[in-house]
């Protein structure tokens, strides 16, 4: 595997093929810059909180050590030391913000600060109660800010590469052709303009280019011919009217049946009486 330097890896290409590579690297640098900023912001808060209780940290409290001294101080010295620690916290945040933007060299400064914190504690470990916390913060800062060294080197090269900072072919084309109009676009890429009637005609013809397969004359349609019998549409009240008609028909039928039954019953009674007379010998 051949290792390429930043100048060779991110050099400009005539066909703008370097745009994708440079854009991806810029995105990665920005993501790492955000993470580094958040960490420094947390360290600044810890330093400010420690100043309220008179706690000092190696390297971070260097202004307090120079102005007030490392030994015991009076109340004025404590107040001055706390104010200097707060100013140091603001300075750390400013450096982190600048490192997150285009001033990537500020990240190198912060890396040096975090590297010096554990080294100073190892030189005189136990001299302060905060040495353990200082060492832990310094080691974490070194791990987070070490990739920012390569980011700073690559960013210097990419910032001088053609297409920076957007690396967009469309944007570059607009910059290179400021007088390019829509008329030029039609002449270069579009077809000759046609009347609207001709365009509509072409569209209509294209719709019917694909015809459906026609049926043979010998084939019969399997669909049944619908019946011509009129369909009776039900209306409101038809059910009641039908029930009344059925009731009348039932009444007529019952009356006629009763009459016939009565006639047959009378005839049967008459014949029975006649039979009894014959049996009894009555000739009448």
PDB file of C-alpha atoms in Angstrom:
ATOM      1  CA  UNK A   1       0.000   0.000   0.000  1.00  0.00           C
ATOM      2  CA  UNK A   2       1.461   3.305  -1.117  1.00  0.00           C
ATOM      3  CA  UNK A   3       0.959   6.204   1.258  1.00  0.00           C
ATOM      4  CA  UNK A   4       0.200   9.459  -0.510  1.00  0.00           C
ATOM      5  CA  UNK A   5       0.801  12.881   0.921  1.00  0.00           C
ATOM      6  CA  UNK A   6      -2.052  15.330   1.289  1.00  0.00           C
ATOM      7  CA  UNK A   7      -0.823  17.334  -1.714  1.00  0.00           C
ATOM      8  CA  UNK A   8      -0.976  14.272  -3.958  1.00  0.00           C
ATOM      9  CA  UNK A   9      -4.149  12.824  -2.523  1.00  0.00           C
ATOM     10  CA  UNK A  10      -6.250  15.977  -2.745  1.00  0.00           C
ATOM     11  CA  UNK A  11      -4.768  17.630  -5.804  1.00  0.00           C
ATOM     12  CA  UNK A  12      -7.116  19.173  -8.357  1.00  0.00           C
ATOM     13  CA  UNK A  13      -8.139  17.117 -11.381  1.00  0.00           C
ATOM     14  CA  UNK A  14      -9.202  18.526 -14.772  1.00  0.00           C
ATOM     15  CA  UNK A  15     -12.375  16.428 -14.763  1.00  0.00           C
ATOM     16  CA  UNK A  16     -13.293  17.517 -11.196  1.00  0.00           C
ATOM     17  CA  UNK A  17     -12.970  13.924  -9.978  1.00  0.00           C
ATOM     18  CA  UNK A  18     -11.358  15.188  -6.775  1.00  0.00           C
ATOM     19  CA  UNK A  19     -14.601  16.834  -5.679  1.00  0.00           C
ATOM     20  CA  UNK A  20     -16.035  13.736  -4.022  1.00  0.00           C
ATOM     21  CA  UNK A  21     -12.850  12.863  -2.141  1.00  0.00           C
ATOM     22  CA  UNK A  22     -12.323  16.413  -0.869  1.00  0.00           C
ATOM     23  CA  UNK A  23     -15.957  16.833   0.095  1.00  0.00           C
ATOM     24  CA  UNK A  24     -15.960  13.600   2.119  1.00  0.00           C
ATOM     25  CA  UNK A  25     -12.771  14.616   3.915  1.00  0.00           C
ATOM     26  CA  UNK A  26     -14.170  18.057   4.788  1.00  0.00           C
ATOM     27  CA  UNK A  27     -17.306  16.418   6.213  1.00  0.00           C
ATOM     28  CA  UNK A  28     -15.205  14.078   8.384  1.00  0.00           C
ATOM     29  CA  UNK A  29     -13.064  16.985   9.635  1.00  0.00           C
ATOM     30  CA  UNK A  30     -16.161  18.964  10.610  1.00  0.00           C
ATOM     31  CA  UNK A  31     -17.607  16.014  12.546  1.00  0.00           C
ATOM     32  CA  UNK A  32     -14.372  15.543  14.492  1.00  0.00           C
ATOM     33  CA  UNK A  33     -14.239  19.299  15.145  1.00  0.00           C
ATOM     34  CA  UNK A  34     -17.692  19.199  16.741  1.00  0.00           C
ATOM     35  CA  UNK A  35     -16.702  16.361  19.058  1.00  0.00           C
ATOM     36  CA  UNK A  36     -13.512  18.151  20.071  1.00  0.00           C
ATOM     37  CA  UNK A  37     -15.430  21.362  20.763  1.00  0.00           C
ATOM     38  CA  UNK A  38     -17.894  19.592  23.067  1.00  0.00           C
ATOM     39  CA  UNK A  39     -15.059  18.028  25.039  1.00  0.00           C
ATOM     40  CA  UNK A  40     -13.250  21.328  25.534  1.00  0.00           C
ATOM     41  CA  UNK A  41     -16.501  22.945  26.602  1.00  0.00           C
ATOM     42  CA  UNK A  42     -16.892  20.297  29.345  1.00  0.00           C
ATOM     43  CA  UNK A  43     -13.304  20.852  30.501  1.00  0.00           C
ATOM     44  CA  UNK A  44     -13.934  24.595  30.695  1.00  0.00           C
ATOM     45  CA  UNK A  45     -16.988  24.002  32.879  1.00  0.00           C
ATOM     46  CA  UNK A  46     -14.960  21.782  35.226  1.00  0.00           C
ATOM     47  CA  UNK A  47     -12.252  24.441  35.488  1.00  0.00           C
ATOM     48  CA  UNK A  48     -14.815  27.143  36.261  1.00  0.00           C
ATOM     49  CA  UNK A  49     -16.529  24.984  38.887  1.00  0.00           C
ATOM     50  CA  UNK A  50     -13.186  24.240  40.552  1.00  0.00           C
ATOM     51  CA  UNK A  51     -12.390  27.937  40.791  1.00  0.00           C
ATOM     52  CA  UNK A  52     -15.379  28.405  43.116  1.00  0.00           C
ATOM     53  CA  UNK A  53     -13.827  26.020  45.632  1.00  0.00           C
ATOM     54  CA  UNK A  54     -10.266  27.195  45.198  1.00  0.00           C
ATOM     55  CA  UNK A  55      -9.208  24.077  43.224  1.00  0.00           C
ATOM     56  CA  UNK A  56      -6.404  24.480  40.720  1.00  0.00           C
ATOM     57  CA  UNK A  57      -5.305  22.244  37.851  1.00  0.00           C
ATOM     58  CA  UNK A  58      -1.823  21.911  36.424  1.00  0.00           C
ATOM     59  CA  UNK A  59      -1.378  23.799  33.135  1.00  0.00           C
ATOM     60  CA  UNK A  60      -5.040  24.965  33.125  1.00  0.00           C
ATOM     61  CA  UNK A  61      -4.430  27.153  36.175  1.00  0.00           C
ATOM     62  CA  UNK A  62      -1.103  28.476  34.917  1.00  0.00           C
ATOM     63  CA  UNK A  63      -2.265  32.123  35.030  1.00  0.00           C
ATOM     64  CA  UNK A  64      -3.363  31.720  38.650  1.00  0.00           C
ATOM     65  CA  UNK A  65      -0.029  30.139  39.562  1.00  0.00           C
ATOM     66  CA  UNK A  66       1.888  32.987  37.937  1.00  0.00           C
ATOM     67  CA  UNK A  67      -0.188  35.809  39.377  1.00  0.00           C
ATOM     68  CA  UNK A  68      -1.040  34.490  42.821  1.00  0.00           C
ATOM     69  CA  UNK A  69       1.481  31.732  43.441  1.00  0.00           C
ATOM     70  CA  UNK A  70       1.160  28.054  44.238  1.00  0.00           C
ATOM     71  CA  UNK A  71       1.144  28.415  48.027  1.00  0.00           C
ATOM     72  CA  UNK A  72      -1.613  29.419  50.419  1.00  0.00           C
ATOM     73  CA  UNK A  73      -3.186  32.793  49.699  1.00  0.00           C
ATOM     74  CA  UNK A  74      -5.591  35.165  51.378  1.00  0.00           C
ATOM     75  CA  UNK A  75      -9.194  35.850  50.364  1.00  0.00           C
ATOM     76  CA  UNK A  76      -8.143  38.352  47.708  1.00  0.00           C
ATOM     77  CA  UNK A  77      -5.807  35.780  46.211  1.00  0.00           C
ATOM     78  CA  UNK A  78      -8.600  33.216  46.110  1.00  0.00           C
ATOM     79  CA  UNK A  79     -10.916  35.636  44.330  1.00  0.00           C
ATOM     80  CA  UNK A  80      -8.225  36.637  41.854  1.00  0.00           C
ATOM     81  CA  UNK A  81      -7.343  32.998  41.240  1.00  0.00           C
ATOM     82  CA  UNK A  82     -10.985  32.135  40.579  1.00  0.00           C
ATOM     83  CA  UNK A  83     -11.366  35.008  38.123  1.00  0.00           C
ATOM     84  CA  UNK A  84      -8.235  33.948  36.252  1.00  0.00           C
ATOM     85  CA  UNK A  85      -9.521  30.375  36.021  1.00  0.00           C
ATOM     86  CA  UNK A  86     -12.806  31.633  34.578  1.00  0.00           C
ATOM     87  CA  UNK A  87     -10.888  33.688  32.005  1.00  0.00           C
ATOM     88  CA  UNK A  88      -8.880  30.589  31.143  1.00  0.00           C
ATOM     89  CA  UNK A  89     -12.123  28.683  30.616  1.00  0.00           C
ATOM     90  CA  UNK A  90     -13.340  31.352  28.203  1.00  0.00           C
ATOM     91  CA  UNK A  91     -10.027  31.196  26.360  1.00  0.00           C
ATOM     92  CA  UNK A  92     -10.358  27.420  25.965  1.00  0.00           C
ATOM     93  CA  UNK A  93     -13.868  27.806  24.544  1.00  0.00           C
ATOM     94  CA  UNK A  94     -12.690  30.487  22.089  1.00  0.00           C
ATOM     95  CA  UNK A  95      -9.879  28.227  20.885  1.00  0.00           C
ATOM     96  CA  UNK A  96     -12.338  25.338  20.447  1.00  0.00           C
ATOM     97  CA  UNK A  97     -14.734  27.522  18.445  1.00  0.00           C
ATOM     98  CA  UNK A  98     -11.914  28.715  16.184  1.00  0.00           C
ATOM     99  CA  UNK A  99     -10.700  25.139  15.741  1.00  0.00           C
ATOM    100  CA  UNK A 100     -14.208  24.101  14.758  1.00  0.00           C
ATOM    101  CA  UNK A 101     -14.247  26.787  12.045  1.00  0.00           C
ATOM    102  CA  UNK A 102     -11.523  27.390   9.460  1.00  0.00           C
ATOM    103  CA  UNK A 103      -8.751  28.122  11.988  1.00  0.00           C
ATOM    104  CA  UNK A 104      -7.724  24.504  12.469  1.00  0.00           C
ATOM    105  CA  UNK A 105      -4.370  25.431  13.980  1.00  0.00           C
ATOM    106  CA  UNK A 106      -6.196  26.213  17.248  1.00  0.00           C
ATOM    107  CA  UNK A 107      -6.813  22.500  17.598  1.00  0.00           C
ATOM    108  CA  UNK A 108      -3.070  21.942  17.539  1.00  0.00           C
ATOM    109  CA  UNK A 109      -2.737  24.422  20.416  1.00  0.00           C
ATOM    110  CA  UNK A 110      -5.389  22.595  22.429  1.00  0.00           C
ATOM    111  CA  UNK A 111      -3.698  19.270  21.718  1.00  0.00           C
ATOM    112  CA  UNK A 112      -0.488  20.669  23.168  1.00  0.00           C
ATOM    113  CA  UNK A 113      -2.339  21.857  26.280  1.00  0.00           C
ATOM    114  CA  UNK A 114      -3.924  18.453  26.900  1.00  0.00           C
ATOM    115  CA  UNK A 115      -0.594  16.700  26.329  1.00  0.00           C
ATOM    116  CA  UNK A 116       1.145  18.941  28.848  1.00  0.00           C
ATOM    117  CA  UNK A 117      -1.449  18.278  31.569  1.00  0.00           C
ATOM    118  CA  UNK A 118      -0.530  14.622  32.360  1.00  0.00           C
ATOM    119  CA  UNK A 119       3.159  15.280  31.813  1.00  0.00           C
ATOM    120  CA  UNK A 120       3.189  18.069  34.396  1.00  0.00           C
ATOM    121  CA  UNK A 121       1.361  15.864  36.894  1.00  0.00           C
ATOM    122  CA  UNK A 122       3.858  13.014  36.424  1.00  0.00           C
ATOM    123  CA  UNK A 123       6.756  15.360  37.129  1.00  0.00           C
ATOM    124  CA  UNK A 124       5.359  16.185  40.575  1.00  0.00           C
ATOM    125  CA  UNK A 125       2.579  13.680  41.134  1.00  0.00           C
ATOM    126  CA  UNK A 126       0.702  14.227  44.370  1.00  0.00           C
ATOM    127  CA  UNK A 127       1.653  17.850  44.709  1.00  0.00           C
ATOM    128  CA  UNK A 128      -1.998  18.760  44.247  1.00  0.00           C
ATOM    129  CA  UNK A 129      -5.193  16.929  45.105  1.00  0.00           C
ATOM    130  CA  UNK A 130      -6.467  17.522  41.571  1.00  0.00           C
ATOM    131  CA  UNK A 131      -3.583  15.669  39.872  1.00  0.00           C
ATOM    132  CA  UNK A 132      -5.644  12.510  39.245  1.00  0.00           C
ATOM    133  CA  UNK A 133      -8.459  14.481  37.617  1.00  0.00           C
ATOM    134  CA  UNK A 134      -5.971  16.604  35.669  1.00  0.00           C
ATOM    135  CA  UNK A 135      -4.232  13.487  34.342  1.00  0.00           C
ATOM    136  CA  UNK A 136      -7.532  11.904  33.283  1.00  0.00           C
ATOM    137  CA  UNK A 137      -8.701  15.062  31.496  1.00  0.00           C
ATOM    138  CA  UNK A 138      -5.350  15.426  29.754  1.00  0.00           C
ATOM    139  CA  UNK A 139      -5.238  11.834  28.478  1.00  0.00           C
ATOM    140  CA  UNK A 140      -8.826  12.030  27.172  1.00  0.00           C
ATOM    141  CA  UNK A 141      -8.013  15.338  25.459  1.00  0.00           C
ATOM    142  CA  UNK A 142      -4.962  13.823  23.750  1.00  0.00           C
ATOM    143  CA  UNK A 143      -7.055  10.920  22.421  1.00  0.00           C
ATOM    144  CA  UNK A 144      -9.762  13.240  21.077  1.00  0.00           C
ATOM    145  CA  UNK A 145      -7.462  15.887  19.608  1.00  0.00           C
ATOM    146  CA  UNK A 146      -4.810  13.617  18.087  1.00  0.00           C
ATOM    147  CA  UNK A 147      -6.835  13.079  14.858  1.00  0.00           C
ATOM    148  CA  UNK A 148      -7.145  16.851  14.569  1.00  0.00           C
ATOM    149  CA  UNK A 149      -3.438  17.055  13.700  1.00  0.00           C
ATOM    150  CA  UNK A 150      -4.029  15.209  10.427  1.00  0.00           C
ATOM    151  CA  UNK A 151      -7.227  17.170   9.907  1.00  0.00           C
ATOM    152  CA  UNK A 152      -5.307  20.422  10.158  1.00  0.00           C
ATOM    153  CA  UNK A 153      -2.747  19.208   7.579  1.00  0.00           C
ATOM    154  CA  UNK A 154      -5.401  18.010   5.132  1.00  0.00           C
ATOM    155  CA  UNK A 155      -7.529  21.111   5.606  1.00  0.00           C
ATOM    156  CA  UNK A 156      -4.608  23.351   4.615  1.00  0.00           C
ATOM    157  CA  UNK A 157      -4.216  21.459   1.343  1.00  0.00           C
ATOM    158  CA  UNK A 158      -7.942  21.167   0.573  1.00  0.00           C
ATOM    159  CA  UNK A 159      -8.541  24.872   1.252  1.00  0.00           C
ATOM    160  CA  UNK A 160      -6.185  25.670  -1.640  1.00  0.00           C
ATOM    161  CA  UNK A 161      -7.711  23.086  -4.002  1.00  0.00           C
ATOM    162  CA  UNK A 162      -9.980  24.108  -6.862  1.00  0.00           C
ATOM    163  CA  UNK A 163     -13.666  23.898  -5.889  1.00  0.00           C
ATOM    164  CA  UNK A 164     -13.243  24.675  -2.179  1.00  0.00           C
ATOM    165  CA  UNK A 165     -15.368  24.889  -0.048  1.00  0.00           C
ATOM    166  CA  UNK A 166     -18.478  23.526  -1.833  1.00  0.00           C
ATOM    167  CA  UNK A 167     -16.949  21.098  -4.337  1.00  0.00           C
ATOM    168  CA  UNK A 168     -20.108  21.249  -6.455  1.00  0.00           C
ATOM    169  CA  UNK A 169     -19.846  20.822 -10.212  1.00  0.00           C
ATOM    170  CA  UNK A 170     -23.023  22.818 -10.805  1.00  0.00           C
ATOM    171  CA  UNK A 171     -21.796  25.733  -8.700  1.00  0.00           C
ATOM    172  CA  UNK A 172     -18.400  25.651 -10.419  1.00  0.00           C
ATOM    173  CA  UNK A 173     -20.052  25.630 -13.833  1.00  0.00           C
ATOM    174  CA  UNK A 174     -22.055  28.726 -12.907  1.00  0.00           C
ATOM    175  CA  UNK A 175     -18.917  30.510 -11.745  1.00  0.00           C
ATOM    176  CA  UNK A 176     -17.033  29.605 -14.905  1.00  0.00           C
ATOM    177  CA  UNK A 177     -19.937  30.638 -17.156  1.00  0.00           C
ATOM    178  CA  UNK A 178     -21.549  33.747 -15.611  1.00  0.00           C
ATOM    179  CA  UNK A 179     -23.137  34.782 -18.954  1.00  0.00           C
ATOM    180  CA  UNK A 180     -24.713  31.386 -19.606  1.00  0.00           C
ATOM    181  CA  UNK A 181     -28.465  31.814 -20.234  1.00  0.00           C
ATOM    182  CA  UNK A 182     -31.419  29.554 -20.823  1.00  0.00           C
ATOM    183  CA  UNK A 183     -31.241  30.385 -24.534  1.00  0.00           C
ATOM    184  CA  UNK A 184     -27.772  28.851 -24.695  1.00  0.00           C
ATOM    185  CA  UNK A 185     -29.113  25.794 -22.925  1.00  0.00           C
ATOM    186  CA  UNK A 186     -31.826  25.308 -25.537  1.00  0.00           C
ATOM    187  CA  UNK A 187     -29.320  25.674 -28.349  1.00  0.00           C
ATOM    188  CA  UNK A 188     -26.900  23.186 -26.789  1.00  0.00           C
ATOM    189  CA  UNK A 189     -29.164  20.531 -25.328  1.00  0.00           C
ATOM    190  CA  UNK A 190     -32.770  21.049 -26.432  1.00  0.00           C
ATOM    191  CA  UNK A 191     -34.392  20.144 -29.749  1.00  0.00           C
ATOM    192  CA  UNK A 192     -35.732  22.698 -32.166  1.00  0.00           C
ATOM    193  CA  UNK A 193     -38.855  24.346 -30.872  1.00  0.00           C
ATOM    194  CA  UNK A 194     -42.085  23.041 -32.376  1.00  0.00           C
ATOM    195  CA  UNK A 195     -45.597  24.467 -32.412  1.00  0.00           C
ATOM    196  CA  UNK A 196     -47.861  23.323 -29.625  1.00  0.00           C
ATOM    197  CA  UNK A 197     -50.314  21.685 -32.064  1.00  0.00           C
ATOM    198  CA  UNK A 198     -47.577  19.503 -33.514  1.00  0.00           C
ATOM    199  CA  UNK A 199     -46.380  18.483 -30.052  1.00  0.00           C
ATOM    200  CA  UNK A 200     -49.920  17.489 -29.013  1.00  0.00           C
ATOM    201  CA  UNK A 201     -50.321  15.507 -32.231  1.00  0.00           C
ATOM    202  CA  UNK A 202     -47.101  13.589 -31.612  1.00  0.00           C
ATOM    203  CA  UNK A 203     -48.140  12.803 -28.064  1.00  0.00           C
ATOM    204  CA  UNK A 204     -51.544  11.539 -29.238  1.00  0.00           C
ATOM    205  CA  UNK A 205     -49.983   9.333 -31.895  1.00  0.00           C
ATOM    206  CA  UNK A 206     -47.554   7.874 -29.392  1.00  0.00           C
ATOM    207  CA  UNK A 207     -50.406   6.872 -27.122  1.00  0.00           C
ATOM    208  CA  UNK A 208     -51.993   4.682 -29.808  1.00  0.00           C
ATOM    209  CA  UNK A 209     -48.772   3.199 -31.177  1.00  0.00           C
ATOM    210  CA  UNK A 210     -49.363   0.001 -29.239  1.00  0.00           C
ATOM    211  CA  UNK A 211     -52.653  -1.450 -30.474  1.00  0.00           C
ATOM    212  CA  UNK A 212     -54.621  -4.119 -28.742  1.00  0.00           C
ATOM    213  CA  UNK A 213     -54.862  -7.487 -30.584  1.00  0.00           C
ATOM    214  CA  UNK A 214     -58.018  -7.681 -32.696  1.00  0.00           C
ATOM    215  CA  UNK A 215     -60.335 -10.664 -32.385  1.00  0.00           C
ATOM    216  CA  UNK A 216     -60.966 -12.928 -35.321  1.00  0.00           C
ATOM    217  CA  UNK A 217     -64.348 -12.780 -36.989  1.00  0.00           C
ATOM    218  CA  UNK A 218     -64.840 -16.511 -36.485  1.00  0.00           C
ATOM    219  CA  UNK A 219     -64.591 -16.083 -32.725  1.00  0.00           C
ATOM    220  CA  UNK A 220     -67.922 -15.641 -31.035  1.00  0.00           C
ATOM    221  CA  UNK A 221     -68.514 -13.456 -28.154  1.00  0.00           C
ATOM    222  CA  UNK A 222     -69.052 -15.560 -25.083  1.00  0.00           C
ATOM    223  CA  UNK A 223     -70.895 -12.814 -23.308  1.00  0.00           C
ATOM    224  CA  UNK A 224     -74.619 -13.340 -22.929  1.00  0.00           C
ATOM    225  CA  UNK A 225     -77.017 -10.839 -24.437  1.00  0.00           C
ATOM    226  CA  UNK A 226     -78.751  -8.983 -21.656  1.00  0.00           C
ATOM    227  CA  UNK A 227     -82.450  -9.617 -21.286  1.00  0.00           C
ATOM    228  CA  UNK A 228     -84.820  -7.007 -22.698  1.00  0.00           C
ATOM    229  CA  UNK A 229     -87.411  -7.644 -19.978  1.00  0.00           C
ATOM    230  CA  UNK A 230     -87.998  -4.403 -18.150  1.00  0.00           C
ATOM    231  CA  UNK A 231     -86.815  -4.363 -14.612  1.00  0.00           C
ATOM    232  CA  UNK A 232     -89.413  -3.465 -12.045  1.00  0.00           C
ATOM    233  CA  UNK A 233     -88.065  -0.842  -9.747  1.00  0.00           C
ATOM    234  CA  UNK A 234     -89.549  -1.082  -6.231  1.00  0.00           C
ATOM    235  CA  UNK A 235     -91.302   2.008  -4.935  1.00  0.00           C
ATOM    236  CA  UNK A 236     -92.276   3.077  -1.503  1.00  0.00           C
ATOM    237  CA  UNK A 237     -95.608   1.484  -0.403  1.00  0.00           C
ATOM    238  CA  UNK A 238     -95.473  -1.448  -2.833  1.00  0.00           C
ATOM    239  CA  UNK A 239     -95.084  -3.953  -0.025  1.00  0.00           C
ATOM    240  CA  UNK A 240     -98.169  -2.676   1.841  1.00  0.00           C
ATOM    241  CA  UNK A 241    -100.256  -2.675  -1.319  1.00  0.00           C
ATOM    242  CA  UNK A 242     -99.228  -6.237  -2.100  1.00  0.00           C
ATOM    243  CA  UNK A 243    -100.144  -7.408   1.400  1.00  0.00           C
ATOM    244  CA  UNK A 244    -103.611  -5.830   1.078  1.00  0.00           C
ATOM    245  CA  UNK A 245    -104.199  -7.542  -2.286  1.00  0.00           C
ATOM    246  CA  UNK A 246    -103.177 -10.895  -0.842  1.00  0.00           C
ATOM    247  CA  UNK A 247    -105.528 -10.352   2.117  1.00  0.00           C
ATOM    248  CA  UNK A 248    -108.469  -9.606  -0.225  1.00  0.00           C
ATOM    249  CA  UNK A 249    -107.723 -12.646  -2.337  1.00  0.00           C
ATOM    250  CA  UNK A 250    -107.578 -14.802   0.773  1.00  0.00           C
ATOM    251  CA  UNK A 251    -110.920 -13.428   1.951  1.00  0.00           C
ATOM    252  CA  UNK A 252    -112.570 -14.167  -1.446  1.00  0.00           C
ATOM    253  CA  UNK A 253    -111.115 -17.603  -1.486  1.00  0.00           C
ATOM    254  CA  UNK A 254    -112.351 -18.407   2.019  1.00  0.00           C
ATOM    255  CA  UNK A 255    -115.905 -17.223   1.311  1.00  0.00           C
ATOM    256  CA  UNK A 256    -116.263 -19.288  -1.832  1.00  0.00           C
ATOM    257  CA  UNK A 257    -114.837 -22.291  -0.127  1.00  0.00           C
ATOM    258  CA  UNK A 258    -117.242 -21.935   2.801  1.00  0.00           C
ATOM    259  CA  UNK A 259    -120.221 -21.699   0.450  1.00  0.00           C
ATOM    260  CA  UNK A 260    -119.280 -24.841  -1.416  1.00  0.00           C
ATOM    261  CA  UNK A 261    -118.642 -26.670   1.802  1.00  0.00           C
ATOM    262  CA  UNK A 262    -122.107 -25.686   3.139  1.00  0.00           C
ATOM    263  CA  UNK A 263    -123.793 -26.910  -0.011  1.00  0.00           C
ATOM    264  CA  UNK A 264    -122.060 -30.244   0.199  1.00  0.00           C
ATOM    265  CA  UNK A 265    -122.958 -30.531   3.889  1.00  0.00           C
ATOM    266  CA  UNK A 266    -126.675 -29.876   3.211  1.00  0.00           C
ATOM    267  CA  UNK A 267    -126.748 -32.379   0.404  1.00  0.00           C
ATOM    268  CA  UNK A 268    -125.074 -34.951   2.598  1.00  0.00           C
ATOM    269  CA  UNK A 269    -127.638 -34.406   5.392  1.00  0.00           C
ATOM    270  CA  UNK A 270    -130.511 -34.785   2.936  1.00  0.00           C
ATOM    271  CA  UNK A 271    -129.170 -38.050   1.552  1.00  0.00           C
ATOM    272  CA  UNK A 272    -128.573 -39.452   5.056  1.00  0.00           C
ATOM    273  CA  UNK A 273    -132.148 -38.737   6.103  1.00  0.00           C
ATOM    274  CA  UNK A 274    -133.472 -40.433   2.972  1.00  0.00           C
ATOM    275  CA  UNK A 275    -131.432 -43.541   3.665  1.00  0.00           C
ATOM    276  CA  UNK A 276    -132.853 -43.798   7.216  1.00  0.00           C
ATOM    277  CA  UNK A 277    -136.402 -43.632   5.913  1.00  0.00           C
ATOM    278  CA  UNK A 278    -135.789 -46.473   3.510  1.00  0.00           C
ATOM    279  CA  UNK A 279    -134.333 -48.587   6.240  1.00  0.00           C
ATOM    280  CA  UNK A 280    -137.288 -47.926   8.545  1.00  0.00           C
ATOM    281  CA  UNK A 281    -139.783 -48.722   5.789  1.00  0.00           C
ATOM    282  CA  UNK A 282    -141.086 -45.233   5.435  1.00  0.00           C
ATOM    283  CA  UNK A 283    -141.986 -44.748   1.785  1.00  0.00           C
ATOM    284  CA  UNK A 284    -142.343 -41.017   1.969  1.00  0.00           C
TER     285      UNK A 284
END
